[in-house]
PDB file of C-alpha atoms in Angstrom:
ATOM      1  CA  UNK A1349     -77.722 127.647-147.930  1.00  0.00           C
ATOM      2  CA  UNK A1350     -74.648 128.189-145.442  1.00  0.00           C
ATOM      3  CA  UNK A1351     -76.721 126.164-142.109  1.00  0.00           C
ATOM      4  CA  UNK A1352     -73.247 126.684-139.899  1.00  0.00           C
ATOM      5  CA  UNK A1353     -75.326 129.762-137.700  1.00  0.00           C
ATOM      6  CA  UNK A1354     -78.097 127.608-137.133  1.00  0.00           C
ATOM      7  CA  UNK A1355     -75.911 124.245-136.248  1.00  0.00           C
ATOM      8  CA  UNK A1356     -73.828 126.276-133.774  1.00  0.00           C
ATOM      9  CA  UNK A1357     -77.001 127.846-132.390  1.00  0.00           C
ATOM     10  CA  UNK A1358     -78.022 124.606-131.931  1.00  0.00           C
ATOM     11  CA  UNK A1359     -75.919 123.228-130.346  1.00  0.00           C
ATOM     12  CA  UNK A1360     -75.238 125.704-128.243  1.00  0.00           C
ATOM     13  CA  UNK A1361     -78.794 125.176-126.775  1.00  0.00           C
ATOM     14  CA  UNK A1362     -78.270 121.445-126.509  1.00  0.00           C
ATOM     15  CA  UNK A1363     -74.992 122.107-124.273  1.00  0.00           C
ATOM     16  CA  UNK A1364     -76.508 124.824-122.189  1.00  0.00           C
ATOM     17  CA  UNK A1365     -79.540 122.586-121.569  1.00  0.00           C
ATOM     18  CA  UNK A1366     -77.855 119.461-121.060  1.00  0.00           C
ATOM     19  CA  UNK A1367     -79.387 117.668-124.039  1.00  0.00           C
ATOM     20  CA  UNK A1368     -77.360 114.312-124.684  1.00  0.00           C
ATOM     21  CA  UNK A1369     -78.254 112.647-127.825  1.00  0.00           C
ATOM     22  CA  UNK A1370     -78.557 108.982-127.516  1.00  0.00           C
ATOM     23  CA  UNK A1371     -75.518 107.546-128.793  1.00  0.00           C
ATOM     24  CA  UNK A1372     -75.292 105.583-132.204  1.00  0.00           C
ATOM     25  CA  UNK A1373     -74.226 102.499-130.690  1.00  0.00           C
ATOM     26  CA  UNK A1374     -77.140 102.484-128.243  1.00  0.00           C
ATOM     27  CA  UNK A1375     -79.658 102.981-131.006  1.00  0.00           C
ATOM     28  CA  UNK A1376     -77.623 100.404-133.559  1.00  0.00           C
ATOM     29  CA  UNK A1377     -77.831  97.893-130.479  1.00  0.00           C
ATOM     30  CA  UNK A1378     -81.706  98.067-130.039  1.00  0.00           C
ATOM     31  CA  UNK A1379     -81.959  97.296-134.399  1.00  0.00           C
ATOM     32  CA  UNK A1380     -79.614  94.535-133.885  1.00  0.00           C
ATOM     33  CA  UNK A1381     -81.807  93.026-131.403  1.00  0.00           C
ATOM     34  CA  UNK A1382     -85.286  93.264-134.140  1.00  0.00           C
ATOM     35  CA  UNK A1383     -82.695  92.430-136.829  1.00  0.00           C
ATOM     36  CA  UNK A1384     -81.711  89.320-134.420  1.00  0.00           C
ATOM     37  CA  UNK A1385     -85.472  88.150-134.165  1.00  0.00           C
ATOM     38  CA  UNK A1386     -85.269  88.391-130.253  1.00  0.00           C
ATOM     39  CA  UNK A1387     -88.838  89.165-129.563  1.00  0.00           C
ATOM     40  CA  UNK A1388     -88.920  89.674-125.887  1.00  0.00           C
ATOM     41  CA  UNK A1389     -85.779  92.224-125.768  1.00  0.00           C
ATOM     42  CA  UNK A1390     -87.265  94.027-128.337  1.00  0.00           C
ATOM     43  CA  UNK A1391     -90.829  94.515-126.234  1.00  0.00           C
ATOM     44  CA  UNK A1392     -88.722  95.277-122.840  1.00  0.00           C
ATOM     45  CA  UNK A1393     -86.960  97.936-124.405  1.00  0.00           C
ATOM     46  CA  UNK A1394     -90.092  99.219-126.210  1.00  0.00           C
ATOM     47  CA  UNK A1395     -91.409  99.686-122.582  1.00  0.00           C
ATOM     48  CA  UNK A1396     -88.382 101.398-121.546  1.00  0.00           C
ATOM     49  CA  UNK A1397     -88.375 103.984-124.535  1.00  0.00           C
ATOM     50  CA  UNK A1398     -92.063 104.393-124.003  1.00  0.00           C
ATOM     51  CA  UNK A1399     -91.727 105.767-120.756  1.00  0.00           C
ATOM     52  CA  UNK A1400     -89.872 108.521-121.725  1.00  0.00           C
ATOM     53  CA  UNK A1401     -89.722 108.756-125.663  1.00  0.00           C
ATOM     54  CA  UNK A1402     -88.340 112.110-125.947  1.00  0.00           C
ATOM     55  CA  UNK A1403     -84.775 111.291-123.728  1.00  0.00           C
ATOM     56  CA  UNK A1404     -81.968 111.465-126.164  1.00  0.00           C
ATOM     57  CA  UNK A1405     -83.922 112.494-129.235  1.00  0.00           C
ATOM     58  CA  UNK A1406     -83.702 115.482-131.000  1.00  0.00           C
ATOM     59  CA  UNK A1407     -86.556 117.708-132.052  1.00  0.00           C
ATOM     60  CA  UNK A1408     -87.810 117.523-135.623  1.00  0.00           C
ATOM     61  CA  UNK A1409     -90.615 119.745-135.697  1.00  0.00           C
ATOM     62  CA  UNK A1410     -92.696 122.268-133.208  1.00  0.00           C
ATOM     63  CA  UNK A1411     -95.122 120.468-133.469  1.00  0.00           C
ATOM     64  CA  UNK A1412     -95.358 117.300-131.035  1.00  0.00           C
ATOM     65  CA  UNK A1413     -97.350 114.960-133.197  1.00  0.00           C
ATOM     66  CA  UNK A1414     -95.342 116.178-136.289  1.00  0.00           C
ATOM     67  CA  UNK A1415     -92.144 115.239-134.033  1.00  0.00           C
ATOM     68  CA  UNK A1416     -92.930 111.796-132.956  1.00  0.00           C
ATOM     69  CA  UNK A1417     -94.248 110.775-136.790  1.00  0.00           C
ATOM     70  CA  UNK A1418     -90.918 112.048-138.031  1.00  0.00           C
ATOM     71  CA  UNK A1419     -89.185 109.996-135.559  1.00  0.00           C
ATOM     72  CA  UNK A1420     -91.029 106.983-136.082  1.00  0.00           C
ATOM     73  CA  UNK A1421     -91.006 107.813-140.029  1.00  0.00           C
ATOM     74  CA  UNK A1422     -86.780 107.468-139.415  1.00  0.00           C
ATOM     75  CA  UNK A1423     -87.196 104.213-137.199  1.00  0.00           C
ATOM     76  CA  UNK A1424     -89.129 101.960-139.859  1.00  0.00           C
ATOM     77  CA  UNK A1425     -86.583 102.871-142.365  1.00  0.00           C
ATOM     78  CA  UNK A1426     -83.877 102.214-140.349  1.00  0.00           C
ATOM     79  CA  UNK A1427     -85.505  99.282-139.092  1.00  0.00           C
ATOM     80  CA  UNK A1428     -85.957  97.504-142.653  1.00  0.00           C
ATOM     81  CA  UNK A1429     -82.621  97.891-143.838  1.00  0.00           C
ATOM     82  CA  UNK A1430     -81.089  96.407-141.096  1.00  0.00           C
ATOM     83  CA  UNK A1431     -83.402  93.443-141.315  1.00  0.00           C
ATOM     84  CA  UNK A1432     -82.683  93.202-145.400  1.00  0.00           C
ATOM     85  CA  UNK A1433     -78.737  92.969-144.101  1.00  0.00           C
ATOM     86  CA  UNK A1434     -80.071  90.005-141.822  1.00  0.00           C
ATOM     87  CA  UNK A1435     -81.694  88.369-144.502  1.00  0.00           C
ATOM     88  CA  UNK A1436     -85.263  89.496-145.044  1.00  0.00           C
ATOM     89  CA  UNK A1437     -86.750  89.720-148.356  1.00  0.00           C
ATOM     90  CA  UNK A1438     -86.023  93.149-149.933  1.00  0.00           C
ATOM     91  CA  UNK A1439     -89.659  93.119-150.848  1.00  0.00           C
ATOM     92  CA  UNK A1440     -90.676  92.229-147.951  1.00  0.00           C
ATOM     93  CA  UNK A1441     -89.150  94.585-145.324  1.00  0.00           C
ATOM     94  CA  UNK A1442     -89.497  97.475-147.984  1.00  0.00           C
ATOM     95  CA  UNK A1443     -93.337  97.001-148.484  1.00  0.00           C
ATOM     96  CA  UNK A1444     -93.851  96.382-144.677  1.00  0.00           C
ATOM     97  CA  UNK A1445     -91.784 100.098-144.417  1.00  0.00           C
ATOM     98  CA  UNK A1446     -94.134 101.567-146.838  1.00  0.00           C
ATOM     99  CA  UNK A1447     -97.441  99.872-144.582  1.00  0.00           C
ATOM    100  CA  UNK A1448     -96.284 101.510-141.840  1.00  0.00           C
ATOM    101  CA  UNK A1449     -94.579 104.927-142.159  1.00  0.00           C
ATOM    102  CA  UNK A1450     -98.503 105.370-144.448  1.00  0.00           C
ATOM    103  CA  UNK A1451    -100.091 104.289-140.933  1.00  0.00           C
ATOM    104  CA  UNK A1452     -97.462 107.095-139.486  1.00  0.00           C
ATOM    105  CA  UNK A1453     -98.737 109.728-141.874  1.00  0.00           C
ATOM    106  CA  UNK A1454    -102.346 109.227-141.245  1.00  0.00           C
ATOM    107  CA  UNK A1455    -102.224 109.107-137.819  1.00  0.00           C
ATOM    108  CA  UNK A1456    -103.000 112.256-135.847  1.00  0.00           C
ATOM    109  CA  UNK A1457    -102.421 111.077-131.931  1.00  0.00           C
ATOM    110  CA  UNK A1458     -99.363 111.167-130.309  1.00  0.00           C
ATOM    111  CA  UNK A1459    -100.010 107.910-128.106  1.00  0.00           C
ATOM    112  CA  UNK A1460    -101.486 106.009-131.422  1.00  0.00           C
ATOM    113  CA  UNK A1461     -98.192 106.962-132.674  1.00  0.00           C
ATOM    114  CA  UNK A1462     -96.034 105.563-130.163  1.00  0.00           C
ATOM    115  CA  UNK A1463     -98.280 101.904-130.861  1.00  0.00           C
ATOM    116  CA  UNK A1464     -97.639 101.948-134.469  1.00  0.00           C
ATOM    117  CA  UNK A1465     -93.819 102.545-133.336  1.00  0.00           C
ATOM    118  CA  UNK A1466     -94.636  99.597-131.098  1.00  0.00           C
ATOM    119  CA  UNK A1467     -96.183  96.959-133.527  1.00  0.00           C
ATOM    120  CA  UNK A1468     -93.916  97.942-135.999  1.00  0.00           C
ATOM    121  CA  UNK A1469     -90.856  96.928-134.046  1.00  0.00           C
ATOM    122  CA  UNK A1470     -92.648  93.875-132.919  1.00  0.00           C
ATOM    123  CA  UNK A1471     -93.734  92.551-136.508  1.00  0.00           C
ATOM    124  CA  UNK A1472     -90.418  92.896-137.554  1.00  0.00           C
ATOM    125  CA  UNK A1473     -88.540  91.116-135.028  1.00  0.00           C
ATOM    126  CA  UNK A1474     -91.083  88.187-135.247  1.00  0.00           C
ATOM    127  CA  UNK A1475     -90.187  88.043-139.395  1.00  0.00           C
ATOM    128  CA  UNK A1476     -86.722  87.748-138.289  1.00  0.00           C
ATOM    129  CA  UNK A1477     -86.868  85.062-136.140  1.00  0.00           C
ATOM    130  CA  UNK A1478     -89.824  82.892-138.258  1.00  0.00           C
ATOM    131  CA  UNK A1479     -86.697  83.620-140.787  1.00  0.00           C
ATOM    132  CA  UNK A1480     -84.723  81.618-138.486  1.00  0.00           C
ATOM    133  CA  UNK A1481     -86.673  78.513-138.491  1.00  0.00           C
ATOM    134  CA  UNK A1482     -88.348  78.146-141.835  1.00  0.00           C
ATOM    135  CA  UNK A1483     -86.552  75.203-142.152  1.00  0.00           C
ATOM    136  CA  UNK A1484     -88.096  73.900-139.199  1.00  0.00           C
ATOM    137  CA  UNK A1485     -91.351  72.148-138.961  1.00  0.00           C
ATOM    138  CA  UNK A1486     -91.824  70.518-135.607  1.00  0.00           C
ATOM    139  CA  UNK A1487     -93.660  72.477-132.830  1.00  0.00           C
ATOM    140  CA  UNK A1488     -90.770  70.898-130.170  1.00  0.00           C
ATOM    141  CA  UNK A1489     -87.670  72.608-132.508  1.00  0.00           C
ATOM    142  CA  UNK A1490     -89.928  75.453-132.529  1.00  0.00           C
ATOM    143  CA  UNK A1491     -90.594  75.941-129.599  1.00  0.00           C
ATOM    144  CA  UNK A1492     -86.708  75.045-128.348  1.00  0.00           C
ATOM    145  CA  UNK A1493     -85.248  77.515-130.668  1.00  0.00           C
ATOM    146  CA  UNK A1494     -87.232  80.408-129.005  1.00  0.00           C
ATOM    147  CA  UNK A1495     -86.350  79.583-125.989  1.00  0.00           C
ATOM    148  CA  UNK A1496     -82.537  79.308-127.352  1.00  0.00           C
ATOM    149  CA  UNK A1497     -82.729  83.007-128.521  1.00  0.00           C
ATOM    150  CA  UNK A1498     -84.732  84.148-125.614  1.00  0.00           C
ATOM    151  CA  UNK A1499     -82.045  82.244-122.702  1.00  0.00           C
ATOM    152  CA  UNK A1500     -79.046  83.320-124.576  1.00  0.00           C
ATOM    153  CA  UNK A1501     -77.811  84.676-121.117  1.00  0.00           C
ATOM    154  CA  UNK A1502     -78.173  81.475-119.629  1.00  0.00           C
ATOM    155  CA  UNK A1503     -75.208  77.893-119.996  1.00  0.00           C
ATOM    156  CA  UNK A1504     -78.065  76.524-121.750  1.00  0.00           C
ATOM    157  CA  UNK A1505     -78.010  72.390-121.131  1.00  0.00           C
ATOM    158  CA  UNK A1506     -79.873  69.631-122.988  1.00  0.00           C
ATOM    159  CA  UNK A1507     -81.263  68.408-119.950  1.00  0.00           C
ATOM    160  CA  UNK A1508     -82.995  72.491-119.540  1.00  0.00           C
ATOM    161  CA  UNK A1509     -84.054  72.066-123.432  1.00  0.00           C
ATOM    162  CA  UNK A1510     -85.405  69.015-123.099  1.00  0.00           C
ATOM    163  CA  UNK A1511     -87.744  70.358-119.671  1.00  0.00           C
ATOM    164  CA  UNK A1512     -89.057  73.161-121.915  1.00  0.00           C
ATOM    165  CA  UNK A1513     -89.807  70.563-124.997  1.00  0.00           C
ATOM    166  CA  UNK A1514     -91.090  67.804-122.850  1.00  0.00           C
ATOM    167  CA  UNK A1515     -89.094  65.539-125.413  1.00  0.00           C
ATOM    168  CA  UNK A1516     -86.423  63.048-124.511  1.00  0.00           C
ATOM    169  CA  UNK A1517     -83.050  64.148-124.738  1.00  0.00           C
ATOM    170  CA  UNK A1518     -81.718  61.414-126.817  1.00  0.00           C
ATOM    171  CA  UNK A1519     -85.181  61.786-129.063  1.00  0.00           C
ATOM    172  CA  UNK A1520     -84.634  65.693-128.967  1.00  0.00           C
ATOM    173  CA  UNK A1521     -81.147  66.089-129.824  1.00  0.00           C
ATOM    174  CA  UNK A1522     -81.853  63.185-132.904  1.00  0.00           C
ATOM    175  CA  UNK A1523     -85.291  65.723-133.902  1.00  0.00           C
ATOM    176  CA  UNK A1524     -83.156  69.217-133.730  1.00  0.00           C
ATOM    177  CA  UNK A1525     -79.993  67.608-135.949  1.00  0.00           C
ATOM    178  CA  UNK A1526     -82.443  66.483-138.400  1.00  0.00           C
ATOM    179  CA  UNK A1527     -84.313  70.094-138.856  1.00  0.00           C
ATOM    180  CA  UNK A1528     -81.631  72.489-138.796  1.00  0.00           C
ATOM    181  CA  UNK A1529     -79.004  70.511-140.233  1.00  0.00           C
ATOM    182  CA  UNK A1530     -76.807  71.072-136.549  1.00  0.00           C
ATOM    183  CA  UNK A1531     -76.356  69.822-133.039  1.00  0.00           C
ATOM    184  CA  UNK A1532     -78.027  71.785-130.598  1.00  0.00           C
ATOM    185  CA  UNK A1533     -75.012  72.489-129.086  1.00  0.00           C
ATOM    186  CA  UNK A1534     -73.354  73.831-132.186  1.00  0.00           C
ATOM    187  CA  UNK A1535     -76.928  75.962-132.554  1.00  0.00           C
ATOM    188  CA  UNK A1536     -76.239  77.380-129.433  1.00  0.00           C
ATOM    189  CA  UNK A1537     -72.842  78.399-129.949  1.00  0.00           C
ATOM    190  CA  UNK A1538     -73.682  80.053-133.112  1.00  0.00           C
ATOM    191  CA  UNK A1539     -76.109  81.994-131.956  1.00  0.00           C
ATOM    192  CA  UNK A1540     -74.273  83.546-128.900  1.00  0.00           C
ATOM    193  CA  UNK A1541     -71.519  84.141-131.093  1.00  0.00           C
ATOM    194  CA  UNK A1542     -73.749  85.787-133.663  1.00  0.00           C
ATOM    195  CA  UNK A1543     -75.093  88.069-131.227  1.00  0.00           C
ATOM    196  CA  UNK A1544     -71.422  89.317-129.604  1.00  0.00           C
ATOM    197  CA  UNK A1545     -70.867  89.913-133.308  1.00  0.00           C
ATOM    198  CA  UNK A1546     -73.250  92.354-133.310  1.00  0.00           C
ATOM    199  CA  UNK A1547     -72.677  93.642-130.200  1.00  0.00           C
ATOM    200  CA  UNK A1548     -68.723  94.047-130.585  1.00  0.00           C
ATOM    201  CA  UNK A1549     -69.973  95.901-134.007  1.00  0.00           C
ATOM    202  CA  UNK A1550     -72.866  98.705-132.653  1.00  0.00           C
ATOM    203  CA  UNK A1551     -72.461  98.644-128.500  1.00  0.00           C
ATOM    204  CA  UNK A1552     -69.293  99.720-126.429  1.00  0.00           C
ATOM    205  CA  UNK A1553     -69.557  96.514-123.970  1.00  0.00           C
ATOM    206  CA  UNK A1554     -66.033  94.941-123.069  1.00  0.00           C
ATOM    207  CA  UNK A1555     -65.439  91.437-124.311  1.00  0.00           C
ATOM    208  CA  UNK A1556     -66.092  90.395-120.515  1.00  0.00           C
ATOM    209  CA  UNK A1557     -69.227  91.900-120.393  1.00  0.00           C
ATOM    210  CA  UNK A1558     -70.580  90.368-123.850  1.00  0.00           C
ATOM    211  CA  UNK A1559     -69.085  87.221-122.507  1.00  0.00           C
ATOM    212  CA  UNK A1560     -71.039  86.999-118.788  1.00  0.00           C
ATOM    213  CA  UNK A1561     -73.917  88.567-121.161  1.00  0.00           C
ATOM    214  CA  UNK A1562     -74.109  85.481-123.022  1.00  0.00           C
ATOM    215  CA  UNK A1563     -73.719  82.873-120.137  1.00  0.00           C
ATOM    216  CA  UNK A1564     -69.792  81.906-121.100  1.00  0.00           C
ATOM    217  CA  UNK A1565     -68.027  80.479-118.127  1.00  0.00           C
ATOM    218  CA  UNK A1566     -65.382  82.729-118.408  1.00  0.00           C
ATOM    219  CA  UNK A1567     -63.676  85.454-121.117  1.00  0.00           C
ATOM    220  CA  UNK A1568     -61.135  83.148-121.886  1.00  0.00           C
ATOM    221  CA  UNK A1569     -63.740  80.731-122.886  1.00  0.00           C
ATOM    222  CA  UNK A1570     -65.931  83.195-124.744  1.00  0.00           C
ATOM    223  CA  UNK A1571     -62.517  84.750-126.720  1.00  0.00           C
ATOM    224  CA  UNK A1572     -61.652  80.608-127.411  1.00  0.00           C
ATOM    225  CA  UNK A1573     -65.162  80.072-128.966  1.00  0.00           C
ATOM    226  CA  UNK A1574     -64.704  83.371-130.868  1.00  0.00           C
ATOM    227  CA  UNK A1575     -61.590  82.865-132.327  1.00  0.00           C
ATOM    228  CA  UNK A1576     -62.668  79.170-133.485  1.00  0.00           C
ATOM    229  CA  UNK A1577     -66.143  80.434-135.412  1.00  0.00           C
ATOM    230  CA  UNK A1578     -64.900  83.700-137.181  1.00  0.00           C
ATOM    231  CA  UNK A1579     -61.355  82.979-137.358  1.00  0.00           C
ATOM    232  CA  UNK A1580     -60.437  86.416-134.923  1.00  0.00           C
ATOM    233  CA  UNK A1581     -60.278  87.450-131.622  1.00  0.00           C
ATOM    234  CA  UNK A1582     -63.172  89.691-130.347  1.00  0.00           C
ATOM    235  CA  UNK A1583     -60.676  92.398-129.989  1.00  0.00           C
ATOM    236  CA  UNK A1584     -59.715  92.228-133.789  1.00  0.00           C
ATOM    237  CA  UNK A1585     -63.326  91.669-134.698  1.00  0.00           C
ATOM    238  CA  UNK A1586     -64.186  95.056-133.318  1.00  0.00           C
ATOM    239  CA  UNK A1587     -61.288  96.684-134.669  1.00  0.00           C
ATOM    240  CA  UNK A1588     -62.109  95.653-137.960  1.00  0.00           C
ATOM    241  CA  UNK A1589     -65.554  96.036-138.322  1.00  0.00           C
ATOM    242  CA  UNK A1590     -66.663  98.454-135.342  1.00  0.00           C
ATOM    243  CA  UNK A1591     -69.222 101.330-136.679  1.00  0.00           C
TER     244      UNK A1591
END
């Protein structure tokens, strides 16, 4: 079946009424951040899609529950592959696909929808980061590696970490070698260089964006950091693997 009428028809309608898809970085961006376990992003920009789900999207049926259930139906499958690249059990993000995109198909309200979309998103960036520390035991590391993922903005300081801990610093820094096998400083690094990874690979941000982004004192400092973890420059990183 020749669909070339239909596409141009199509799009034809989109440009006359000023339909502009959401881009693919955009949407790669907001998988990155469940893939990336970051909890609180992920709920902030849930709020921000639920206020106006239909912006950007395209329409998949007539019929407005049918729509949204495709849509959502797209997003959990999208969803668990990403998080199987990020290291999630195969098993595990497959089954919890199948869980929910049955919830999808049995549900018949557009709003009850939008919550399945919601917990979905939400269960899945909470098995990403539990991924992250299930080497970890104590409560403290615990609760100093959220706030590591969640601050990621910020020139986080041992003297901040140990505040949020209420352990010593000298005790602290001795507790968070032991469990994760690094210095938190070295944790820290990796993790802000892990996320401008991702974000050189699915967003359009400038390296001196991603670098205020992630609390670097300067681009300089951010491309020097870079360079010394994946062996490139962000430049060449995005050249290279940019989708």
């Amino acid at each position: 079946m020749n669909t070339n009428r239909d596409l141009n028809y199509r799009l034809y309608l989109q440009k006359t009424n000023g339909f502009v898809r959401t881009s693919f970085s955009k949407e790669f961006e907001r998988y990155t951040t469940i893939r990336e376990g970051n909890v609180e992003l992920v709920k902030k920009n849930i709020r921000e899609i639920r206020s106006n789900f239909f912006s950007g999207k395209g329409q998949l049926s007539d019929d407005p529950v049918r729509n949204v259930r495709y849509h959502v139906v797209i997003a959990v499958a999208l969803i668990a592959r990403s998080c199987v690249e990020g290291g999630l059990s195969h098993d595990v993000a497959y089954t919890l696909s199948d869980i929910y995109i049955q919830r999808a198909d049995k549900c018949r309200e557009l709003e009850k929808l939008l919550d399945i979309l919601e917990e979905m998103q939400i269960d899945f960036a909470t098995r990403m980061r539990e991924l992250k520390k299930e080497h970890v035991i104590s409560i403290h590391i615990r609760r100093c590696i959220d706030y590591i993922y969640n601050n990621l903005n910020d020139k986080l300081t041992l003297t901040q970490l140990s505040e949020v801990t209420g352990l010593n610093e000298t005790y602290l820094s001795r507790l968070f070698r032991k469990e994760t096998g690094a210095s938190i400083h070295d944790f820290v690094q990796h993790a802000k260089i892990s996320t401008a990874q991702n974000m050189l690979k699915y967003s359009d941000f400038s390296s001196s964006e991603i670098a205020l982004s992630l609390g670097f004192s300067s681009q300089s400092a951010f491309i020097s950091q870079f360079r010394a973890q994946t062996g490139m420059t962000p430049k060449k990183y995005r050249d290279t693997y940019a989708e």
